[in-house]
Short mmCIF file of C-alpha atoms in Angstrom, two decimals:
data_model
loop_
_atom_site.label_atom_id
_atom_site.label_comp_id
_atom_site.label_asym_id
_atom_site.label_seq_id
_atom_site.Cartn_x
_atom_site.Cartn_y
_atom_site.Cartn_z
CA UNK A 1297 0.00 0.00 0.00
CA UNK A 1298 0.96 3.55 -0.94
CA UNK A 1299 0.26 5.90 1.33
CA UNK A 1300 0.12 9.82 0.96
CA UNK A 1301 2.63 12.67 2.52
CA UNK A 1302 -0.14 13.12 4.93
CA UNK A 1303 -0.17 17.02 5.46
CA UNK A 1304 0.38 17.43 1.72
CA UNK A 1305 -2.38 15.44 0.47
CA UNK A 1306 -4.85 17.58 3.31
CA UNK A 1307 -3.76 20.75 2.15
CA UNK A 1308 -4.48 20.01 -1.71
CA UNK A 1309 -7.79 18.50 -1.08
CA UNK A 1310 -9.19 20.61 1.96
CA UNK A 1311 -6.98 23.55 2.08
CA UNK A 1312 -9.45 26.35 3.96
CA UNK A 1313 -10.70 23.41 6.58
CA UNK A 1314 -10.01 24.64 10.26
CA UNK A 1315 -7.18 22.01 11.29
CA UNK A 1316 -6.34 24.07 14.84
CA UNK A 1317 -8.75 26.94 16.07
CA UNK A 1318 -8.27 30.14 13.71
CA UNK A 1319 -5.43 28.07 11.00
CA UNK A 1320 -6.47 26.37 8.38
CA UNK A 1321 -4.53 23.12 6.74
CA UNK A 1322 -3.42 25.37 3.80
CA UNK A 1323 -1.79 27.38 6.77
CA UNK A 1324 -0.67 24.74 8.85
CA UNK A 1325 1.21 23.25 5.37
CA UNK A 1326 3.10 26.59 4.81
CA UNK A 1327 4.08 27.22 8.30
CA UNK A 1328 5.12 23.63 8.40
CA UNK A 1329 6.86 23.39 5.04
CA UNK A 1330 8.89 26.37 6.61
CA UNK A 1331 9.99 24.71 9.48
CA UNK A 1332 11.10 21.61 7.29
CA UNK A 1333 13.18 24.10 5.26
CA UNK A 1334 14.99 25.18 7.75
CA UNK A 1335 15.70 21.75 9.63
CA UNK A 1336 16.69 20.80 5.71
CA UNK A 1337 19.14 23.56 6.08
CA UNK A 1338 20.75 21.80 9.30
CA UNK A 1339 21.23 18.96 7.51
CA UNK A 1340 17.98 16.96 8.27
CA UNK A 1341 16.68 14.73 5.15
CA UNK A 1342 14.53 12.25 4.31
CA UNK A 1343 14.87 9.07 6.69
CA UNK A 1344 17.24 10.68 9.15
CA UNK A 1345 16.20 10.05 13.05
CA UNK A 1346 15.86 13.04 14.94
CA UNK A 1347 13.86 13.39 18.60
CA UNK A 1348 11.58 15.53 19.89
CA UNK A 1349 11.15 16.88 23.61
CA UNK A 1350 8.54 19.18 23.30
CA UNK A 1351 5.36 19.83 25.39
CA UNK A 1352 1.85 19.83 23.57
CA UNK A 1353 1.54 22.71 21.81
CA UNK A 1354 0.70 24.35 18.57
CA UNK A 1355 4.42 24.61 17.41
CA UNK A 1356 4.76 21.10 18.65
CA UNK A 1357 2.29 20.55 16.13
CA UNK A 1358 3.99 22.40 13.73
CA UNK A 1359 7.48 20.56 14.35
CA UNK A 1360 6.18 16.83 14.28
CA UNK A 1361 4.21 18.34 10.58
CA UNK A 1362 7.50 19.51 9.39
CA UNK A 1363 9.51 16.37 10.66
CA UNK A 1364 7.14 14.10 8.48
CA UNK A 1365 7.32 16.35 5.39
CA UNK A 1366 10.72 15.63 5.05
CA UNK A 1367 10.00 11.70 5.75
CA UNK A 1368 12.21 11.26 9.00
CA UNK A 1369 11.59 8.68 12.01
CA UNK A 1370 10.97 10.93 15.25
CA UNK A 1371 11.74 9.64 18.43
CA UNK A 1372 8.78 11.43 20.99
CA UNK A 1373 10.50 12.05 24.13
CA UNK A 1374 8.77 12.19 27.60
CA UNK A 1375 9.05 15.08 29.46
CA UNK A 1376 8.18 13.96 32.69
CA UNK A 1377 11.25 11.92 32.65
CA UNK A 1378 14.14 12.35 34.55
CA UNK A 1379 17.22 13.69 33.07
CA UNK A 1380 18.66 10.49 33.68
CA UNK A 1381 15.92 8.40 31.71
CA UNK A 1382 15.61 10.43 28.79
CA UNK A 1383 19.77 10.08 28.88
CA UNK A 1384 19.37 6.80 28.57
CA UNK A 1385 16.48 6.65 25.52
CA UNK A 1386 18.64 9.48 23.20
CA UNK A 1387 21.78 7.48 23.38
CA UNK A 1388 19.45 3.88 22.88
CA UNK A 1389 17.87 5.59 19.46
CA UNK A 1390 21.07 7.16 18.57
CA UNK A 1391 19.26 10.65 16.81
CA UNK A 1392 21.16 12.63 14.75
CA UNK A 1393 19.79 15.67 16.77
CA UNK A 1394 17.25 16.59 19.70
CA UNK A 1395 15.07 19.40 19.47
CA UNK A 1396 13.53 21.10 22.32
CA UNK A 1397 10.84 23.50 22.99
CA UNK A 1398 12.36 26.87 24.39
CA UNK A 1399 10.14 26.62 27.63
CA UNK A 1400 11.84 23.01 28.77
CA UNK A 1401 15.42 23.45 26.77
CA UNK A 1402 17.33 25.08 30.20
CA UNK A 1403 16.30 21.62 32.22
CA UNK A 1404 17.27 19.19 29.39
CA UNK A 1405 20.99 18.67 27.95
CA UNK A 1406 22.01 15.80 26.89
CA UNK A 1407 25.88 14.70 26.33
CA UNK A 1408 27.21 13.91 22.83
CA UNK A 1409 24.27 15.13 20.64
CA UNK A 1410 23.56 18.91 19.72
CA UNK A 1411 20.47 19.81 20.95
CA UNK A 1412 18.40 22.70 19.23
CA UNK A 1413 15.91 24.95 20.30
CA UNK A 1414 12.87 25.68 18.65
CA UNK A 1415 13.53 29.52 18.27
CA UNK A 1416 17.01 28.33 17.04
CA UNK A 1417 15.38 26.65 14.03
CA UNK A 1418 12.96 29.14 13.67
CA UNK A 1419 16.14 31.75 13.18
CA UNK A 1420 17.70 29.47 10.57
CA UNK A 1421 17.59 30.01 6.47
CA UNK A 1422 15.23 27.59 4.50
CA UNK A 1423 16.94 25.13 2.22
CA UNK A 1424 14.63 23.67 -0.33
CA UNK A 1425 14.03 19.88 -0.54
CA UNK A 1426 12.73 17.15 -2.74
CA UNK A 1427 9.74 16.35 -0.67
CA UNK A 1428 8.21 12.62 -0.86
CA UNK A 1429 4.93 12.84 -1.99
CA UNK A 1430 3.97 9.20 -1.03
CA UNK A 1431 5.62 6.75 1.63
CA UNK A 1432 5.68 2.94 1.36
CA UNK A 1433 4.02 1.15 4.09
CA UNK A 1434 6.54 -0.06 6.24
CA UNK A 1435 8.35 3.37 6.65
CA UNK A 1436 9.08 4.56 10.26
CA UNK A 1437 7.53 7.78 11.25
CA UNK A 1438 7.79 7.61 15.12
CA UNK A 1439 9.33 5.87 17.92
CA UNK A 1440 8.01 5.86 21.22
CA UNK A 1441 9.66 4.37 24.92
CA UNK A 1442 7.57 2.07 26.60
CA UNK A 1443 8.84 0.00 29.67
CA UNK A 1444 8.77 -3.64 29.35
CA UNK A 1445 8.35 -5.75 32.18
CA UNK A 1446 11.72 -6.58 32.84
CA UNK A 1447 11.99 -2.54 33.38
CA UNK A 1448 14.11 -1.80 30.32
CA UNK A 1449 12.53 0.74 27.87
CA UNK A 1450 11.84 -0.46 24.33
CA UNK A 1451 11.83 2.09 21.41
CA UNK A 1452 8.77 1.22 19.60
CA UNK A 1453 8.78 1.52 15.97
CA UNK A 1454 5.18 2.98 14.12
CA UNK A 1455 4.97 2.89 10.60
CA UNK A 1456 2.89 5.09 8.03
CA UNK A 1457 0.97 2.01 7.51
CA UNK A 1458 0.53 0.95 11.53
CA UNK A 1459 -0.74 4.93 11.71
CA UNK A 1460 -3.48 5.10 8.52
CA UNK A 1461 -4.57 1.70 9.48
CA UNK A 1462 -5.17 3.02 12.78
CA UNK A 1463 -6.78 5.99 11.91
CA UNK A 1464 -9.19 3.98 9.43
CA UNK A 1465 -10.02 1.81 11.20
CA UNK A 1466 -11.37 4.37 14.11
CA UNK A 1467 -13.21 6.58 11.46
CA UNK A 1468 -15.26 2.95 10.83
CA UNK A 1469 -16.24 2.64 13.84
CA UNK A 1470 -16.76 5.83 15.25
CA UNK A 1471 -17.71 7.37 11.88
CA UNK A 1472 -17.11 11.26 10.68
CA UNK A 1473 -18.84 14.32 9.97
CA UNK A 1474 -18.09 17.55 8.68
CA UNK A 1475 -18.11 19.47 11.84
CA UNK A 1476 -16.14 17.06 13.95
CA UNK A 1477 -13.52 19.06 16.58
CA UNK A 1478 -11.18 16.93 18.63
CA UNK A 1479 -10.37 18.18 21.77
CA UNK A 1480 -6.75 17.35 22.86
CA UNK A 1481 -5.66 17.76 26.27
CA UNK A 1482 -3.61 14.20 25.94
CA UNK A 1483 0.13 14.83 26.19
CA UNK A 1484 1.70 14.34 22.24
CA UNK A 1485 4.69 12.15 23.10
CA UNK A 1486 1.92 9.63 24.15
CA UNK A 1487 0.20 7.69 21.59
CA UNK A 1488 -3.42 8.73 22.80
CA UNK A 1489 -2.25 12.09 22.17
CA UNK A 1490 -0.36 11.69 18.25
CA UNK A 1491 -3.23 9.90 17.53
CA UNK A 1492 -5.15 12.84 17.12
CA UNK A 1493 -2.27 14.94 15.09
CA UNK A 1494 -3.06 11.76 13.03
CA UNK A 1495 -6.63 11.70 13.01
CA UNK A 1496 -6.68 15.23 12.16
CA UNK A 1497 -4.50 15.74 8.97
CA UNK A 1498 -6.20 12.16 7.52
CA UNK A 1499 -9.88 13.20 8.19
CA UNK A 1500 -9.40 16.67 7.67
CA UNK A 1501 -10.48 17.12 11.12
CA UNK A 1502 -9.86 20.37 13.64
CA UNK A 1503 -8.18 19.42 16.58
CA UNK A 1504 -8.13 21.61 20.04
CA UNK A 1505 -5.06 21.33 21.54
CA UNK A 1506 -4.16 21.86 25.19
CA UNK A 1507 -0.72 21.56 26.73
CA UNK A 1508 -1.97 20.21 30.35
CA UNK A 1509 -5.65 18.66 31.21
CA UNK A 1510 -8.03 20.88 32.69
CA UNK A 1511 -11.31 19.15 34.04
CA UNK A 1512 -13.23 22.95 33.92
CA UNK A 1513 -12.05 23.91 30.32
CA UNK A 1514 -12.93 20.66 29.05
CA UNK A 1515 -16.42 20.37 30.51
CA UNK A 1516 -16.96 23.91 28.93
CA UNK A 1517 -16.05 22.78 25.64
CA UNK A 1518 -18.49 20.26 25.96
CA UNK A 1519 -21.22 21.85 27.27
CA UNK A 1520 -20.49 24.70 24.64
CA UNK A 1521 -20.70 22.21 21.70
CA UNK A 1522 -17.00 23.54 20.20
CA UNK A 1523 -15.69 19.73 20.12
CA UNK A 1524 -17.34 16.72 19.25
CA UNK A 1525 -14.94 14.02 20.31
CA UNK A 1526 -12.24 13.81 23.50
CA UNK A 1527 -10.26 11.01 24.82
CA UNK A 1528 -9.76 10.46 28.56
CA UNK A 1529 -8.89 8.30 30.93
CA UNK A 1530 -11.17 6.84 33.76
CA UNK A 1531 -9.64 9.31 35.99
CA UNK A 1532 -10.12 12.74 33.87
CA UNK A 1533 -13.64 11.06 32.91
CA UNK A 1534 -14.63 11.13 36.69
CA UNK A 1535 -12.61 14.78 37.29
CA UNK A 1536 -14.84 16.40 33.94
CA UNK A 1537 -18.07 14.73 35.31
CA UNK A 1538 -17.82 16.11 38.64
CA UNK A 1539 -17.20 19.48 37.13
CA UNK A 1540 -20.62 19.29 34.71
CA UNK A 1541 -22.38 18.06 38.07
CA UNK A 1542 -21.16 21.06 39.91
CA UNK A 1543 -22.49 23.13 37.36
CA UNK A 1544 -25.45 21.39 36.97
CA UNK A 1545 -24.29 20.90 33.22
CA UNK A 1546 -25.07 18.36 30.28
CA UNK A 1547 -22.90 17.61 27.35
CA UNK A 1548 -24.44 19.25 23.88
CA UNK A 1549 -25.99 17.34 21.57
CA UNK A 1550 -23.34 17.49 19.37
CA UNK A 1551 -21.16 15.84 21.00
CA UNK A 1552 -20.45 12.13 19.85
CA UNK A 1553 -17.89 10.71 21.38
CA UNK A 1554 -16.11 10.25 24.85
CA UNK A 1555 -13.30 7.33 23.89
CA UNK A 1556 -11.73 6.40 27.50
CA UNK A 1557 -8.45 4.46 27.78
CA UNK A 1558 -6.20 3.39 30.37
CA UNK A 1559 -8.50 0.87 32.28
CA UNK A 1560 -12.49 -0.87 32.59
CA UNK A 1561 -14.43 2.20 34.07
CA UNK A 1562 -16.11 1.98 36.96
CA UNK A 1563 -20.00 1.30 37.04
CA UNK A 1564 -20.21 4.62 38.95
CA UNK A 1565 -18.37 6.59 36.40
CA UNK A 1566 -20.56 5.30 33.41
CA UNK A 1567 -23.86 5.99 35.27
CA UNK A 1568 -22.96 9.54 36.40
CA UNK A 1569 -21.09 10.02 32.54
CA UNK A 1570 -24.95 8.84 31.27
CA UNK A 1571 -26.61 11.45 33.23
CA UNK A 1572 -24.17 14.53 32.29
CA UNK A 1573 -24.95 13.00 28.71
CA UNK A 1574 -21.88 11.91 27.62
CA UNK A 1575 -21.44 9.16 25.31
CA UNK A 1576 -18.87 6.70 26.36
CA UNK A 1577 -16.77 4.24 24.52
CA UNK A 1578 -14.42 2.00 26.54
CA UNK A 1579 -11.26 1.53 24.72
CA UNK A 1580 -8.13 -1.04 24.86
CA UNK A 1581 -5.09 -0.56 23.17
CA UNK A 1582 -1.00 0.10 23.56
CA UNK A 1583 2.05 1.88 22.03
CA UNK A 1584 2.96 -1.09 20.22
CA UNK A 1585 -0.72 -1.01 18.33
CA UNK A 1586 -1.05 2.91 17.25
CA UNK A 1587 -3.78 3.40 20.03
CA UNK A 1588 -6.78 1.18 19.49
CA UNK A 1589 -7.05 -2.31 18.74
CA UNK A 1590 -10.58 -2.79 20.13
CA UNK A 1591 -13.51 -0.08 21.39
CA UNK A 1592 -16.99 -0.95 23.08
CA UNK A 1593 -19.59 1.10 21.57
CA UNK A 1594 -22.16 3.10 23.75
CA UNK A 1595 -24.88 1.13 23.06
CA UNK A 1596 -23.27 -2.00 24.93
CA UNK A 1597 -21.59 0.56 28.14
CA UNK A 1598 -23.67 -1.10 30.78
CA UNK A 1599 -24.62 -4.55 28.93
CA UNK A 1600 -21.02 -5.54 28.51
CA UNK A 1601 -19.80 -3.57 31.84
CA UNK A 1602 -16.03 -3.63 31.92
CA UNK A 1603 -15.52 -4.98 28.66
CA UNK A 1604 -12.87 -2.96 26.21
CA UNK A 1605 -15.27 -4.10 23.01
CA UNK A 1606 -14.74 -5.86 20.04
CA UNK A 1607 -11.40 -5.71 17.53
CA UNK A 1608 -11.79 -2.59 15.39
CA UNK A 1609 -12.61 -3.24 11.46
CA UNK A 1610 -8.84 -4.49 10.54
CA UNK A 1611 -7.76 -6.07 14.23
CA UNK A 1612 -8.04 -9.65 15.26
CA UNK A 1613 -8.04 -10.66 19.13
CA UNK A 1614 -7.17 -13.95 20.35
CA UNK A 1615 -6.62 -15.48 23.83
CA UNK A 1616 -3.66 -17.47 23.71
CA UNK A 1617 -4.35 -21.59 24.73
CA UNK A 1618 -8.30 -20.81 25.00
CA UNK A 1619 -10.78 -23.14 23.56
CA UNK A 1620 -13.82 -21.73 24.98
CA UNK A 1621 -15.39 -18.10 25.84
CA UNK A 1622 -14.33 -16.96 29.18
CA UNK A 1623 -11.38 -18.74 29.31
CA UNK A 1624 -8.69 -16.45 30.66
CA UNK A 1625 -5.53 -16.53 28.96
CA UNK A 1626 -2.90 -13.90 27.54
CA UNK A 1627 -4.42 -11.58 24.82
CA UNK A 1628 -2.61 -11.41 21.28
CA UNK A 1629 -3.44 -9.11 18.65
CA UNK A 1630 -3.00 -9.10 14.96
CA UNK A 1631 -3.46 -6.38 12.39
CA UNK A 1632 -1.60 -3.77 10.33
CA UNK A 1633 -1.94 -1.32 13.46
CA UNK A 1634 0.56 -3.58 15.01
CA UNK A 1635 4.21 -2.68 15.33
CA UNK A 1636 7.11 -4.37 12.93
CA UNK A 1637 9.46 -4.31 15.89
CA UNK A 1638 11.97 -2.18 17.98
CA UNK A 1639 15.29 -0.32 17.75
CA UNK A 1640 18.49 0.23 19.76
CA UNK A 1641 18.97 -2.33 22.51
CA UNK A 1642 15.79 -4.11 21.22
CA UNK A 1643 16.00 -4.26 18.05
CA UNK A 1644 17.12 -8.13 17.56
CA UNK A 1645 14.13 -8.68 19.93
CA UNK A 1646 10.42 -9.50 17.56
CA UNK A 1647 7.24 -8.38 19.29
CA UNK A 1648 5.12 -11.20 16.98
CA UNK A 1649 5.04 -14.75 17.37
CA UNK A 1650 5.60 -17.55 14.35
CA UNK A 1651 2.27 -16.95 13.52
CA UNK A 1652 2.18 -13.14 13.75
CA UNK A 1653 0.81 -12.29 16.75
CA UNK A 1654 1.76 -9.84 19.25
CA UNK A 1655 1.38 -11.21 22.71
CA UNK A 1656 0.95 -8.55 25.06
CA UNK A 1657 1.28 -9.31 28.46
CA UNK A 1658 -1.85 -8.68 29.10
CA UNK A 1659 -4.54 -11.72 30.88
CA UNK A 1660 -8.20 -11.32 29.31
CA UNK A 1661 -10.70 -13.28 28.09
CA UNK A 1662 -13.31 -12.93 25.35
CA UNK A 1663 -17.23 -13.99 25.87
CA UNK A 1664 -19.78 -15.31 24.32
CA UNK A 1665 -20.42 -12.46 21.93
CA UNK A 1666 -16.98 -12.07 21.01
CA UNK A 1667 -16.44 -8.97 23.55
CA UNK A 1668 -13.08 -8.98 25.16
CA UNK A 1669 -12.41 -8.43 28.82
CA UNK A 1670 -8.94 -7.56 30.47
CA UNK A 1671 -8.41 -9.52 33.79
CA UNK A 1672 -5.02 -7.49 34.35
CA UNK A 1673 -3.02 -5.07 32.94
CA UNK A 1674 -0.09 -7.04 32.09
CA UNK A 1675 0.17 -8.73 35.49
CA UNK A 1676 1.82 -6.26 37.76
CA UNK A 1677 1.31 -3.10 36.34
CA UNK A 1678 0.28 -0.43 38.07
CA UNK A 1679 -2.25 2.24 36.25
CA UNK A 1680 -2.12 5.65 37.58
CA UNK A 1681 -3.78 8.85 36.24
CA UNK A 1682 -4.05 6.57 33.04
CA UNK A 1683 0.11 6.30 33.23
CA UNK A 1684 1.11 3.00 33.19
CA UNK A 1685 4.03 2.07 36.36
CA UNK A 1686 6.06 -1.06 36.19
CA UNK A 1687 6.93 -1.99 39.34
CA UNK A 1688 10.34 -3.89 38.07
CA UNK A 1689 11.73 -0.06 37.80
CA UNK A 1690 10.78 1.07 40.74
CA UNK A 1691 12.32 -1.63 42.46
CA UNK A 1692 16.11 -1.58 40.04
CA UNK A 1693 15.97 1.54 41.11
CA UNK A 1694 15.50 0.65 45.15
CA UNK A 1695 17.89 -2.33 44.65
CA UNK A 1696 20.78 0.12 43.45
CA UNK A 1697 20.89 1.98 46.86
CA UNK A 1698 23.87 0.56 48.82
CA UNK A 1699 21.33 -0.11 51.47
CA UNK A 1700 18.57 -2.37 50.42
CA UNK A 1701 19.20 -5.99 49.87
CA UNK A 1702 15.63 -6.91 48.29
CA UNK A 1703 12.59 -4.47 47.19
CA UNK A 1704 9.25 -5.59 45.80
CA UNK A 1705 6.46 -2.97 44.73
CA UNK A 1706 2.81 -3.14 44.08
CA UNK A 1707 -0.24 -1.58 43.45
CA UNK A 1708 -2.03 0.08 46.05
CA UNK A 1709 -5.88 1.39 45.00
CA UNK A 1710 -6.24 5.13 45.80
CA UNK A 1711 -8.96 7.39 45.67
CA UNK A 1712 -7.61 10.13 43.27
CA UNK A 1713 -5.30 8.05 40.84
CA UNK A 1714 -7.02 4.96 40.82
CA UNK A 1715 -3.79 3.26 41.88
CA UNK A 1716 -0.41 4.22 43.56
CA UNK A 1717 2.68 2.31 43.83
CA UNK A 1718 3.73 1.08 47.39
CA UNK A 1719 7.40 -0.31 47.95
CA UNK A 1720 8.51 -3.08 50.41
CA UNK A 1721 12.35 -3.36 51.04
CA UNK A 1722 14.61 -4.87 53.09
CA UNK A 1723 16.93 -2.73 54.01
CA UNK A 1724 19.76 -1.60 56.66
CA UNK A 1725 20.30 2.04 58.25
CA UNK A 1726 18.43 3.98 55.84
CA UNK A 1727 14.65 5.76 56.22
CA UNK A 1728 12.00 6.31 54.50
CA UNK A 1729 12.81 9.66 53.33
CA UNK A 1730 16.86 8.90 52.29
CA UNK A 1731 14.91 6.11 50.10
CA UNK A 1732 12.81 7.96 48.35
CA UNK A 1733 15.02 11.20 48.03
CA UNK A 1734 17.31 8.83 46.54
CA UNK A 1735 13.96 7.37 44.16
CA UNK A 1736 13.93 10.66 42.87
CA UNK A 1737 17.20 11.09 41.55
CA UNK A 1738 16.53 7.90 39.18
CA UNK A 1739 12.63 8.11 38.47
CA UNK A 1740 10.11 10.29 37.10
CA UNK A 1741 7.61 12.12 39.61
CA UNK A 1742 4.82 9.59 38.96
CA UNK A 1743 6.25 6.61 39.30
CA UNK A 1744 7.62 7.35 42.51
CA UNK A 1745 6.66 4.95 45.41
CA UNK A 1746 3.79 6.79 47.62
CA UNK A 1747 5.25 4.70 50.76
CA UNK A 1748 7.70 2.68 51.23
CA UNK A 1749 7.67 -0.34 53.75
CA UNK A 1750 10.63 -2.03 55.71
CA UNK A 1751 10.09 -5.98 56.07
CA UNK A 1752 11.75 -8.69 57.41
CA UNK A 1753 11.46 -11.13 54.28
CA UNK A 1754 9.20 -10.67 50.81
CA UNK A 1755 7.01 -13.44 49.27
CA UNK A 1756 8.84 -15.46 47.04
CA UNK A 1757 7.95 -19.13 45.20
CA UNK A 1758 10.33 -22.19 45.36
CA UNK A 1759 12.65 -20.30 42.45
CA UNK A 1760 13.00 -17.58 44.66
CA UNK A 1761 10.83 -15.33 42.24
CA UNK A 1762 8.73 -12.34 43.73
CA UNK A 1763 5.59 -12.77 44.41
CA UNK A 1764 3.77 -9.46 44.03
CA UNK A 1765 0.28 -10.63 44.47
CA UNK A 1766 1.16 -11.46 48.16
CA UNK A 1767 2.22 -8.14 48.72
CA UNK A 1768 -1.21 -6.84 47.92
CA UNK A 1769 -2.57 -9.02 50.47
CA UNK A 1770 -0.61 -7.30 53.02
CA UNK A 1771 -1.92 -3.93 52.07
#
C-alpha cells in the first residue's frame, strides 16, 4: 500500500478546513513546510532520526508536521522523565539531533548530541528539498519508549501504515462528519495524544489542543458544543463529570464521542457520565498497536460492563491456549496497526510470534459475543492517572541503593489516581525519606513509590521469584 505525505495530500484537497482553532490546513502546510526548510538547512533529510522533547503545543504541532514532510523517524521524548531516563532513551535511538521547545530546553541537555531549540530553528535560512509525496508502508515515522516488564525501555517503531490503518479503522467505527472538533488535552509524546495529530490531517479534522488537562475547560467545551470528540482516561472522565455536576451541566448534543483508555471504568463513572450525557466508549489498546485495537460502543456501556469491546474493522483478538469463551488466557493481537518491531537495545528482539501475533502481556478473556475483557493489565502493572508504572523499575531503582538488599512494589488502590505504587524493602540504616530522596534522583515524579515499607522477608515461590500478588494481600 501507498500511502500519501499526509499534510500534503490535506492541504491540496481541503486547504481552507479549520485544522487548529483560527489556521487552516493550507496554513498549517506553509508554516510547516517552513519549518522543514529550515531543519533541511541543518542537515535533516529524508529518513534521518531526529527526537523531539517538546510539550503539547501548537508549534509542537507544527514541528512533528514539518519532521514528516521531510519523511524522517521521530523519536517522541517524555518530558516527565528524569534527566537520567531520557539520557538513557537518546543514546538507545542514537538521533542525529534533539530538538527542544524553548520553555523546557534550560532543564534538558544531553551529552554527545547537539540539541536545538525551537527559536534556534525558527532563526535558521530555509533550504529547499525534494519532498516525498507518497511513503511505502513499512516506513518509520515515530518511535516511542515504553517500559517492558523486565523494566528496560523499548523504542517502539510505528509505521505510516501501523498509523493510517489506525486511523481507518477508528473513522469505521466511530464514523465522521463535517463538523467534527477533537479536543486534545492528551500529552503528544503519548500515543493517545499523536493519535489525534493523526486523526486530524487524515480526516481533515480540527483538533483543540491543550498543553496540560483541565477538568473545567474541558467540561466547557463540551457543554459549549465547540468539540465533538475527546479522549480520557477513567480518571479525567470522573474529574470532567464532577465538574458538569457542579455546574449542573449536560454535554451538547453534538457531541459524539467520549473514547476512555487506560483501564475498565467503573459502574459509577458510566452511570454519572450517562446522566451529564456523555457518550462513552471503553477503549483497549498500547504503544505497540497505534492506540486502538478494540472499542466498546455506547450502546453495549452497561450490557457488557467492563468490557474494552470488540477488535476494530482491521484487528483480530485472540486469547492465547483458550478453547472456549471466558477462558482467561494472555491476549494477542494481529493487524496492520501492530508494530514491525523495535530499535536500539531491542531491536534483535520480535514483538510477533511464528504466527504473527503480538502477545501482550496482558490476561483477558473474550465472551460469548466475542467482547473482550482484560483480567489485568499485564500482570503487575500499576495504572495511575491513566500512566502505566512497572513496578520492576521502581524496584532496580531501590535495589541500586547501597542499602537495600531486596525491594518488591505493588499496586495500592487510591482514591484520586485509581492506583499508587507502594514499595517493600529490606533494608539496613536507611529511612524512608533517604529512600525515596534517593527514588527521585533515578525516576520520574509519577512513578515514585507513595510509601515505602521495611520488612523482614518478601514473598517469594520455590525459584526464589517475587511474588507481588502477596504483597497486595498485606496492604
Amino acid at each position: 500500500m501507498i500511502i500519501p505525505n499526509w499534510l500534503l495530500q490535506r492541504a491540496k484537497l481541503t486547504p481552507e478546513q479549520s485544522a487548529l482553532p483560527g489556521k487552516s490546513f493550507r496554513e498549517v502546510y506553509e508554516a510547516s513546510l517552513e519549518i522543514a526548510q529550515q531543519l533541511h538547512h541543518k542537515g535533516v533529510k529524508a529518513g534521518d532520526r531526529i527526537a523531539l522533547l517538546s510539550l503539547s503545543n501548537e508549534e509542537t504541532v507544527l514541528f512533528i508536521h514539518a519532521s514528516w514532510l521531510l519523511s524522517t523517524e521521530v523519536v517522541f521524548l517524555n518530558n516527565r522523565l528524569t534527566k537520567q531516563e531520557l539520557a538513557w532513551q537518546v543514546s538507545d535511538a542514537e538521533p542525529s539531533i534533539v530538538i527542544v521547545d524553548d520553555r523546557i530546553a534550560a532543564t534538558f541537555c544531553f551529552s554527545g548530541i547537539e540539541c536545538l531549540q525551537y527559536s534556534a530553528v525558527r532563526q535558521m535560512p530555509a533550504k529547499e528539498f525534494t519532498m516525498l509525496e507518497q511513503w511505502e508502508e513499512n516506513r518509520t515515522l515515530s518511535i516511542m519508549y515504553t517500559s517492558g516488564t523486565t523494566g528496560l525501555p523499548k523504542g517502539v517503531r510505528q509505521t505510516a501504515g501501523n498509523h493510517t490503518s489506525s486511523a481507518l479503522a477508528s473513522a469505521l467505527n466511530l464514523g465522521l462528519t463535517d463538523q467534527d472538533s477533537w479536543l486534545c488535552m492528551m500529552p503528544l509524546f503519548h500515543i493517545s495524544g499523536l493519535s489525534i495529530v493523526i486523526r486530524s490531517v487524515i480526516y481533515g479534522m480540527e483538533m483543540r489542543l491543550y498543553e496540560k488537562f483541565d477538568a473545567k475547560e474541558a467540561a466547557k467545551q463540551i457543554t459549549a458544543g465547540t468539540v465533538t470528540s475527546m479522549s480520557v482516561v477513567a480518571l479525567t472522565l470522573d474529574q470532567i463529570v464532577r465538574v458538569m455536576e457542579e455546574e449542573n451541566n449536560i454535554a451538547h448534543p453534538s457531541f459524539r464521542t467520549m473514547l476512555v483508555g487506560g483501564g475498565p471504568v467503573p459502574l459509577d463513572y458510566l452511570k454519572r457520565a450517562a446522566s451529564c450525557g456523555l457518550p462513552i466508549l471503553q477503549t483497549y489498546g498500547m504503544t505497540e498497536t497505534c492506540s486502538q485495537t478494540a472499542t466498546l460502543g455506547k450502546t453495549e456501556a452497561m450490557r457488557k460492563l467492563g468490557s474494552a469491546g470488540k477488535p476494530l474493522f482491521f484487528n483480530q483478538i485472540a486469547i492465547q491456549g483458550s478453547k472456549e469463551a471466558g477462558e482467561v488466557g494472555e491476549v494477542l493481537i494481529k493487524g496492520p496497526h501492530v508494530t514491525p518491531g523495535y530499535i536500539g537495545s531491542q531491536s534483535s528482539r520480535s514483538p510477533l510470534t511464528e504466527e504473527g501475533w503480538l502477545a501482550t502481556g496482558d490476561a483477558g478473556y473474550l465472551d460469548e459475543d466475542g467482547y473482550l475483557f482484560i483480567v489485568d493489565r499485564r500482570a503487575d502493572l500499576i495504572i495511575s492517572g491513566g500512566e502505566n508504572i512497572y513496578p520492576a523499575e521502581i524496584e532496580n531503582v531501590l535495589l541500586a541503593h547501597p542499602a537495600v538488599r531486596e525491594a518488591g512494589v505493588c499496586a495500592k488502590q487510591d482514591e484520586r489516581w485509581g492506583q499508587v505504587p507502594i514499595a517493600f524493602v529490606i533494608a539496613e540504616e536507611v529511612t524512608e525519606t533517604e529512600l525515596l530522596s534517593y527514588c527521585q534522583e533515578h525516576l520520574a515524579r509519577y512513578k515514585l513509590p507513595k510509601e515505602i515499607r521495611f520488612t523482614d522477608q518478601l514473598p517469594r515461590n520455590a525459584s526464589n521469584k517475587l511474588m507481588r500478588f502477596e504483597l497486595k494481600k498485606r496492604l
